[in-house]
Each structure stands twice: as C-alpha cells, then as structure tokens.
Tab-separated table of C-alpha atoms in Angstrom:
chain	number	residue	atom	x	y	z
A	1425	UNK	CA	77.963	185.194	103.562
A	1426	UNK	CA	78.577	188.575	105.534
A	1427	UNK	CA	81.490	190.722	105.614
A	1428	UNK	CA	82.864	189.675	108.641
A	1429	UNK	CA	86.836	189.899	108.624
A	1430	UNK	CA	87.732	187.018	106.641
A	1431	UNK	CA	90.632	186.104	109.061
A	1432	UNK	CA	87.479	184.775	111.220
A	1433	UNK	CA	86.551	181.316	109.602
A	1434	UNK	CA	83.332	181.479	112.396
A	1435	UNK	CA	82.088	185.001	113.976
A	1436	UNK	CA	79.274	185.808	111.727
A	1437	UNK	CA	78.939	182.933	109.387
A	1438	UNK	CA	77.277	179.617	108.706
A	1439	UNK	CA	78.850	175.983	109.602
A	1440	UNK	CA	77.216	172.859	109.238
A	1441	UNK	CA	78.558	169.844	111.408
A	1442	UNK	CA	78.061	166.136	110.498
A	1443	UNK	CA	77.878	163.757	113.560
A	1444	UNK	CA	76.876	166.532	115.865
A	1445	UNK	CA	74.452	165.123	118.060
A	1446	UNK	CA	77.236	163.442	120.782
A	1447	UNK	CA	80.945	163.291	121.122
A	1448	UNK	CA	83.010	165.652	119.683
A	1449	UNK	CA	80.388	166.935	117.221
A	1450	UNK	CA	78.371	167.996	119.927
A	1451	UNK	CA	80.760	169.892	121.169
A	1452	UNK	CA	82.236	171.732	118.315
A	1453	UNK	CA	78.389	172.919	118.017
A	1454	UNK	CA	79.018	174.313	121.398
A	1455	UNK	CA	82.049	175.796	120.116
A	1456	UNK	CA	80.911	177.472	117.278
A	1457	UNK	CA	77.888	178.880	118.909
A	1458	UNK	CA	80.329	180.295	121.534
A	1459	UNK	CA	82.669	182.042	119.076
A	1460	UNK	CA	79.314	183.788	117.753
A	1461	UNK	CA	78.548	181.681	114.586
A	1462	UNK	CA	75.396	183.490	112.462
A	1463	UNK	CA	73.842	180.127	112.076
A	1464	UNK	CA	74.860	176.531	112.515
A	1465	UNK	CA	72.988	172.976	110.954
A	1466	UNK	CA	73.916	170.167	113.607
A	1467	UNK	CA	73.408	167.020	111.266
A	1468	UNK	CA	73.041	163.948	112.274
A	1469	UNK	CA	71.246	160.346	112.021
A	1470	UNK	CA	69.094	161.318	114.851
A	1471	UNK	CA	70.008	165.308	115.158
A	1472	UNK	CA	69.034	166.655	118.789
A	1473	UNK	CA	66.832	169.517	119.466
A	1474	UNK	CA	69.033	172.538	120.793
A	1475	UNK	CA	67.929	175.610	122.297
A	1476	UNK	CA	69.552	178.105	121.046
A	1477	UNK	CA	67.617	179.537	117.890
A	1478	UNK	CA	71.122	179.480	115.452
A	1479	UNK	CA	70.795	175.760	115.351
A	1480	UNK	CA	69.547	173.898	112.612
A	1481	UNK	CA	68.725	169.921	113.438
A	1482	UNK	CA	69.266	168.369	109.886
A	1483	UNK	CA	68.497	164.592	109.601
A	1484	UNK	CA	71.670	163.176	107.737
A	1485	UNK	CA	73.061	159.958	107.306
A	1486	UNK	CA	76.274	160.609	105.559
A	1487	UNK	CA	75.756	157.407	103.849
A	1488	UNK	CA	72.348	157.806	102.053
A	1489	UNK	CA	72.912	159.779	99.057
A	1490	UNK	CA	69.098	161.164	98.897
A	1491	UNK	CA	69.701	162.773	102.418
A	1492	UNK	CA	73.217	164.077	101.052
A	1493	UNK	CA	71.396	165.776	98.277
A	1494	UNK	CA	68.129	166.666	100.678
A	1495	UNK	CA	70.833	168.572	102.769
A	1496	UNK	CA	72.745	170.702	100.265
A	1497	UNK	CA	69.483	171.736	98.572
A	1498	UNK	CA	68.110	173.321	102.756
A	1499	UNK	CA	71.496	175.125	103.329
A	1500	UNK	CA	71.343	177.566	100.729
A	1501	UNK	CA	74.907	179.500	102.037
A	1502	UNK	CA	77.478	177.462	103.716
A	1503	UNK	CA	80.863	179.187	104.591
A	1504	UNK	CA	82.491	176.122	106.635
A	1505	UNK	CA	81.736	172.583	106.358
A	1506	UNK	CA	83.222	170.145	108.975
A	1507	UNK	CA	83.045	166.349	108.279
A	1508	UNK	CA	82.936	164.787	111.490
A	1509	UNK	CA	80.884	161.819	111.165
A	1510	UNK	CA	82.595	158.765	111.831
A	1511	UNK	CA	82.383	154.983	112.790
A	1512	UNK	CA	84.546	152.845	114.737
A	1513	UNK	CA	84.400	149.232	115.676
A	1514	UNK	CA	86.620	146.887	116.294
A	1515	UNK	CA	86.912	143.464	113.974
A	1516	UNK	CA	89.373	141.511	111.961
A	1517	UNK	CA	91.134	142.439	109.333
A	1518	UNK	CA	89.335	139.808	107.091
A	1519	UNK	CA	85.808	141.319	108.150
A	1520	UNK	CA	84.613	142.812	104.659
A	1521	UNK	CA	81.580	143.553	106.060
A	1522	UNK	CA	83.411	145.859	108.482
A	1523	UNK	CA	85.937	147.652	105.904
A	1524	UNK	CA	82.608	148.257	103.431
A	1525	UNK	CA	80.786	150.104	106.852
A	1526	UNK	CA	83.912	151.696	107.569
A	1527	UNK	CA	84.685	153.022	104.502
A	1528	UNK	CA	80.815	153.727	103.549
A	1529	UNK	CA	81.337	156.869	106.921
A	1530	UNK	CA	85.155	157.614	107.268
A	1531	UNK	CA	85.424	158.121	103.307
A	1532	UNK	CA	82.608	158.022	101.259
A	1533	UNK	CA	81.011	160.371	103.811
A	1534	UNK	CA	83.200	163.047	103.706
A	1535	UNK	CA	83.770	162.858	100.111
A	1536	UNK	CA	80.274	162.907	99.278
A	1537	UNK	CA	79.276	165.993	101.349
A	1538	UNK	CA	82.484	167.678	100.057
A	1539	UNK	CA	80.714	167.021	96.281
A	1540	UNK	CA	77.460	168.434	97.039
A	1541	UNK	CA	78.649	171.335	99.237
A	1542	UNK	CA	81.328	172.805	96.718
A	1543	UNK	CA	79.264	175.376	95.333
A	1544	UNK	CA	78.739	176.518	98.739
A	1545	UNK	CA	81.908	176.387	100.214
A	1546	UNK	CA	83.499	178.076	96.505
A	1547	UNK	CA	81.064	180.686	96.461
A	1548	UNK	CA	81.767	181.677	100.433
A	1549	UNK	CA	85.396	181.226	100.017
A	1550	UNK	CA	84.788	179.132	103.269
A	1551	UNK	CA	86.198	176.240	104.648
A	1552	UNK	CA	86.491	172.748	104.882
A	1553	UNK	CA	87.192	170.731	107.635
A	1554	UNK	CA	88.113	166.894	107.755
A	1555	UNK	CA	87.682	164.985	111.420
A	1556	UNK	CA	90.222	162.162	111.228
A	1557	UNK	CA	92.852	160.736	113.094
A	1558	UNK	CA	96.014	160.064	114.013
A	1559	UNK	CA	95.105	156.046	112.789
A	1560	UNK	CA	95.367	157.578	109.549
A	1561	UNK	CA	99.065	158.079	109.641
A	1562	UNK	CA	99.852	154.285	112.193
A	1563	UNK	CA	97.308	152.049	112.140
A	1564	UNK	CA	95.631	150.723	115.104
A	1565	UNK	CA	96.316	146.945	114.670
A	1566	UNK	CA	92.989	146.453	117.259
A	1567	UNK	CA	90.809	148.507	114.277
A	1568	UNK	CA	91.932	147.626	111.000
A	1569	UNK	CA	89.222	148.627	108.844
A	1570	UNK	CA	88.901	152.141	110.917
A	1571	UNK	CA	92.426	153.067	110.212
A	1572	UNK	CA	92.239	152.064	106.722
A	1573	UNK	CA	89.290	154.023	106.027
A	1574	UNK	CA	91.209	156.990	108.020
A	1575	UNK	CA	94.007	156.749	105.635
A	1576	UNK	CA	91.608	156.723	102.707
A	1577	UNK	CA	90.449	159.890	103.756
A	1578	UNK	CA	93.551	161.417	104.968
A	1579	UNK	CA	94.561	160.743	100.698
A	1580	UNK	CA	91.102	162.603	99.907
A	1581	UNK	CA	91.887	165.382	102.244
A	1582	UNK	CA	95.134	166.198	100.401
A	1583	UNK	CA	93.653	165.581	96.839
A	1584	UNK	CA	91.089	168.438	97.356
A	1585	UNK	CA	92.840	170.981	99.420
A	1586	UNK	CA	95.045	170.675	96.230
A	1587	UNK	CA	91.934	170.617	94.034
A	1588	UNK	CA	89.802	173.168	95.949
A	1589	UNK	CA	92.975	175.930	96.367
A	1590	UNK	CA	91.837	177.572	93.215
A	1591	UNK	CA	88.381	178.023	94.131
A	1592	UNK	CA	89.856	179.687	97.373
A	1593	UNK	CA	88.916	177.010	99.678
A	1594	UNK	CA	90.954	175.981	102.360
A	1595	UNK	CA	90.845	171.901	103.515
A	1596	UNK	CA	92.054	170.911	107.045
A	1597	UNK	CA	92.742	167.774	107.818
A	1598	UNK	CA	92.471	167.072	112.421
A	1599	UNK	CA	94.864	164.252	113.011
A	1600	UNK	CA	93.248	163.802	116.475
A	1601	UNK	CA	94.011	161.480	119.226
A	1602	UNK	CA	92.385	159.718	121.387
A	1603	UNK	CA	89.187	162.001	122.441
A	1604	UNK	CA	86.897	161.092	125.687
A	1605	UNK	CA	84.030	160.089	123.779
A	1606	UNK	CA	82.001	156.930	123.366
A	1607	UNK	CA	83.947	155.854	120.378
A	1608	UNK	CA	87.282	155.412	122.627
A	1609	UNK	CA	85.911	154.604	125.767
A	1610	UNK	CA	87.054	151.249	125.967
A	1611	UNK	CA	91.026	152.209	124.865
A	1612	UNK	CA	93.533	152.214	128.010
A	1613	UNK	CA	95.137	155.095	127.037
A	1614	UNK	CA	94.811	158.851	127.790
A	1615	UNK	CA	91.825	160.831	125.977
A	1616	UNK	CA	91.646	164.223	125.741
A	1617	UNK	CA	87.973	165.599	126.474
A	1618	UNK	CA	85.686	166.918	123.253
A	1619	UNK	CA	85.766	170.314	123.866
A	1620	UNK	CA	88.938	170.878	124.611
A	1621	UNK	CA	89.870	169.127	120.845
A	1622	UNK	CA	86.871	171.401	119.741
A	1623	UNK	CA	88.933	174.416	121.151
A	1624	UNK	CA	92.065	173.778	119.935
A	1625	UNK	CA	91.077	172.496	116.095
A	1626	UNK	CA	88.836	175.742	115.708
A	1627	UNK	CA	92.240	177.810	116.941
A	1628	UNK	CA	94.224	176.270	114.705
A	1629	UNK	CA	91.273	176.545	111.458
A	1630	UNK	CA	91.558	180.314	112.167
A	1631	UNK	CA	95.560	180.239	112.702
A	1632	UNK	CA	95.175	178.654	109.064
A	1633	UNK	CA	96.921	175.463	109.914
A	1634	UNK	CA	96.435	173.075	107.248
A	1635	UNK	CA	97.384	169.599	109.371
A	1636	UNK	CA	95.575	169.703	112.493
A	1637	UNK	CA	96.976	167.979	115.736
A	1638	UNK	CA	94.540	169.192	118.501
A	1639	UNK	CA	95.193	167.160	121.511
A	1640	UNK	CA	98.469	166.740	123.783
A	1641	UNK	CA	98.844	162.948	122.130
A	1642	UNK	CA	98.852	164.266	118.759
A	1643	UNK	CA	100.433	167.533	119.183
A	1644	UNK	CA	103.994	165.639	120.074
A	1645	UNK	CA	103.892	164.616	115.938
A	1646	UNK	CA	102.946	168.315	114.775
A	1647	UNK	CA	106.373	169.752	114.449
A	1648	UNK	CA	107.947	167.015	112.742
A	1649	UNK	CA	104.750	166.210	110.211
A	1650	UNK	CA	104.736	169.833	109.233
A	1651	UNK	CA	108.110	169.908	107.996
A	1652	UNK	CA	108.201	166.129	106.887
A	1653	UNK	CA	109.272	164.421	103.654
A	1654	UNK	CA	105.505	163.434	103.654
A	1655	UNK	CA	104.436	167.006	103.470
A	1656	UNK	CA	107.210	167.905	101.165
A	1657	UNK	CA	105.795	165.437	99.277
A	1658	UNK	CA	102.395	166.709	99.189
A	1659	UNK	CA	103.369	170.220	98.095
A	1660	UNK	CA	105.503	168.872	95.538
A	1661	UNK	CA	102.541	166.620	94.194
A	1662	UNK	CA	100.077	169.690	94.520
A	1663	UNK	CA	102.656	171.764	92.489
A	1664	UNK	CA	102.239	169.186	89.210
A	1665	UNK	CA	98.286	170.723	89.434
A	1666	UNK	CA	100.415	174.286	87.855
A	1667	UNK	CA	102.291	172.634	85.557
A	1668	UNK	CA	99.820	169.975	83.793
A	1669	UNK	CA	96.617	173.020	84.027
C-alpha cells in the first residue's frame, strides 16, 4: 500500500473488481482507472483484455472455490475489494434450482472473497465494497430468489462491517436501483446508466458513507434509511460486539 492520503480510498492504490468485464463492473474499472488507481485486477468468468497497463484480467468465477483461492494467492496487496458479481433471472418462487444459483453469486460470492481477501484488506486498512440492491430491502415479487439472495447479503454486509471495524476496515453496502445494464434490460422502469452509479458509489466510498444509494431511484430512500429504526438497530446490534469481547 502507498502513502497516499488515506481520505482517498482510490488515487494510488490497488482495487480488484468481481464481475468487471460488462455492466456496471466494467465501468467502475473505468472509474477507478480515471480517479488514478496504482493498479486494478478486473475479474471475471471471462475477464476482457484492457489496454491500459494498470489492469489485471483475473479469471474468477466467484463460485469455484479453487479460483477464489487461485485469486487471493496473485494479488499479493489489495487496499479495496468491491464485490460486484451478481446473477439475476427471473423464476418462481418454488424454483430451488434458481434460489441455490442465486444464492451460490449474490451471497456465497461475496462472502467467500471477503474470507480470502481479509488479510489483504486488514493489512491495507482498505475497503470493502458490497454491489447489491435496493431488492434487498422490498423484494421484487417478478425475482424471488434474486431478492432473497440480496437480502442474504445485505445481513452479511452488516455482520462484517461490524466484524471487520476492529481490523480498521470499512464495509459499504450500494443499495442500487435499477442500472442500464443487461441484467435490467427487460424492466419497464427507469435505469440509471453504469457509470453514472460508478460515479456516484465511488463519491460516496470516499465521503465514507456506509449505506450506499447511488442512483436517483434509490437516493429518494437515503435520508430516511440512514436515520431509520433499521439502522438504529444495526448500531445497537454492532454495539453488543463491545460488550460480549
């Protein structure tokens, strides 16, 4: 890690980016490059080439626990991880099949690159950043199994920014909307494009903002989450962590 001001969670230091060879993890690779990142690893099931000599193609399948543990042993520093990788598809509730895939990239994914990254991000200080959505919080009746496994991972997002605080890593958690990408394509709604959610979630990650609402759809929840019961909540659950260590 360099000594770049530590108020800067990107200038100067090293990110890796799961999902980030379309969509929105595409173009926070963009977005990182462009707010002068020392080095970036763009991992994905079938990472793209990129020309700019910071980037790092890493084959990853968030799912495949050899290629989790292939990954953390290349990166040898690692001040920001952001968990983008995700699946949606649209079935019936009763579609196990569907909930295991779901759950297999919107939870077990994150969680397992969280595990092998730790030392990393404890030793940098850094950062970790959790891609999920505004499903988590109201389910999308048309995507069960997506918002469940959305929810599962908002829960995991809270458990280790509680967990991680006293290694001095900080966990985000983007409650995005809808984003322009091929994932939403098909919803009649308004999307916001990739890099504009890019943008704003890196703003916010270096504002230090803890819940994440990057988009004008989610942004119209911010003020009210923030100072929620269901935040309260959350502090008051993280404060137990004090009393019981």
């Amino acid at each position: 890690m360099t000594d770049t001001n530590r108020t800067d969670p990107i200038a100067g230091r090293t990110v890796l980016i799961t999902g980030a060879n379309r969509g929105l993890g595409q173009a926070l690779v963009e977005e990182v490059l462009r707010r002068d990142a020392r080095h970036v690893y763009a991992a994905a099931r079938r990472p793209l080439a990129h020309s700019d000599e910071r980037v790092t193609p890493i084959l990853l399948d968030v799912t495949d626990e050899a290629q989790v543990e292939a990954a953390a042993k290349t990166v040898e520093d690692l001040d920001v991880l952001i968990n983008n990788a995700g699946v949606s598809t649209p079935e019936e509730i009763g579609d196990r099949a569907s909930l295991d895939r779901h759950l297999a990239v919107n939870l077990y994914g994150p969680w397992a690159l969280t595990r092998a990254f730790r030392p990393h991000v404890t030793r940098a200080h850094g950062t970790v950043v959790n891609v999920l959505s505004l499903a988590a919080i109201a389910s999308l009746p048309m995507a069960p199994a997506y918002s469940m496994s959305k929810a599962a991972a908002l829960s995991l997002t809270q458990a280790t920014r509680a967990l991680l605080a006293a290694d001095g890593v900080r966990v985000h958690a983007v409650m995005a909307g809808p984003i322009d990408t091929e994932m939403s394509r098909d919803l009649p709604i308004q999307k916001t494009p990739p890099e504009t959610v890019a943008r704003n979630l890196l703003d916010a990650v270096a504002a230090g903002t803890e819940d994440i609402f990057p988009d004008p759809w989610s942004a119209e929840l911010a003020e009210a989450w923030t100072h929620g019961p269901v935040r309260k909540l959350e502090q008051d659950n993280s404060a137990l962590l004090a009393q019981l260590g």
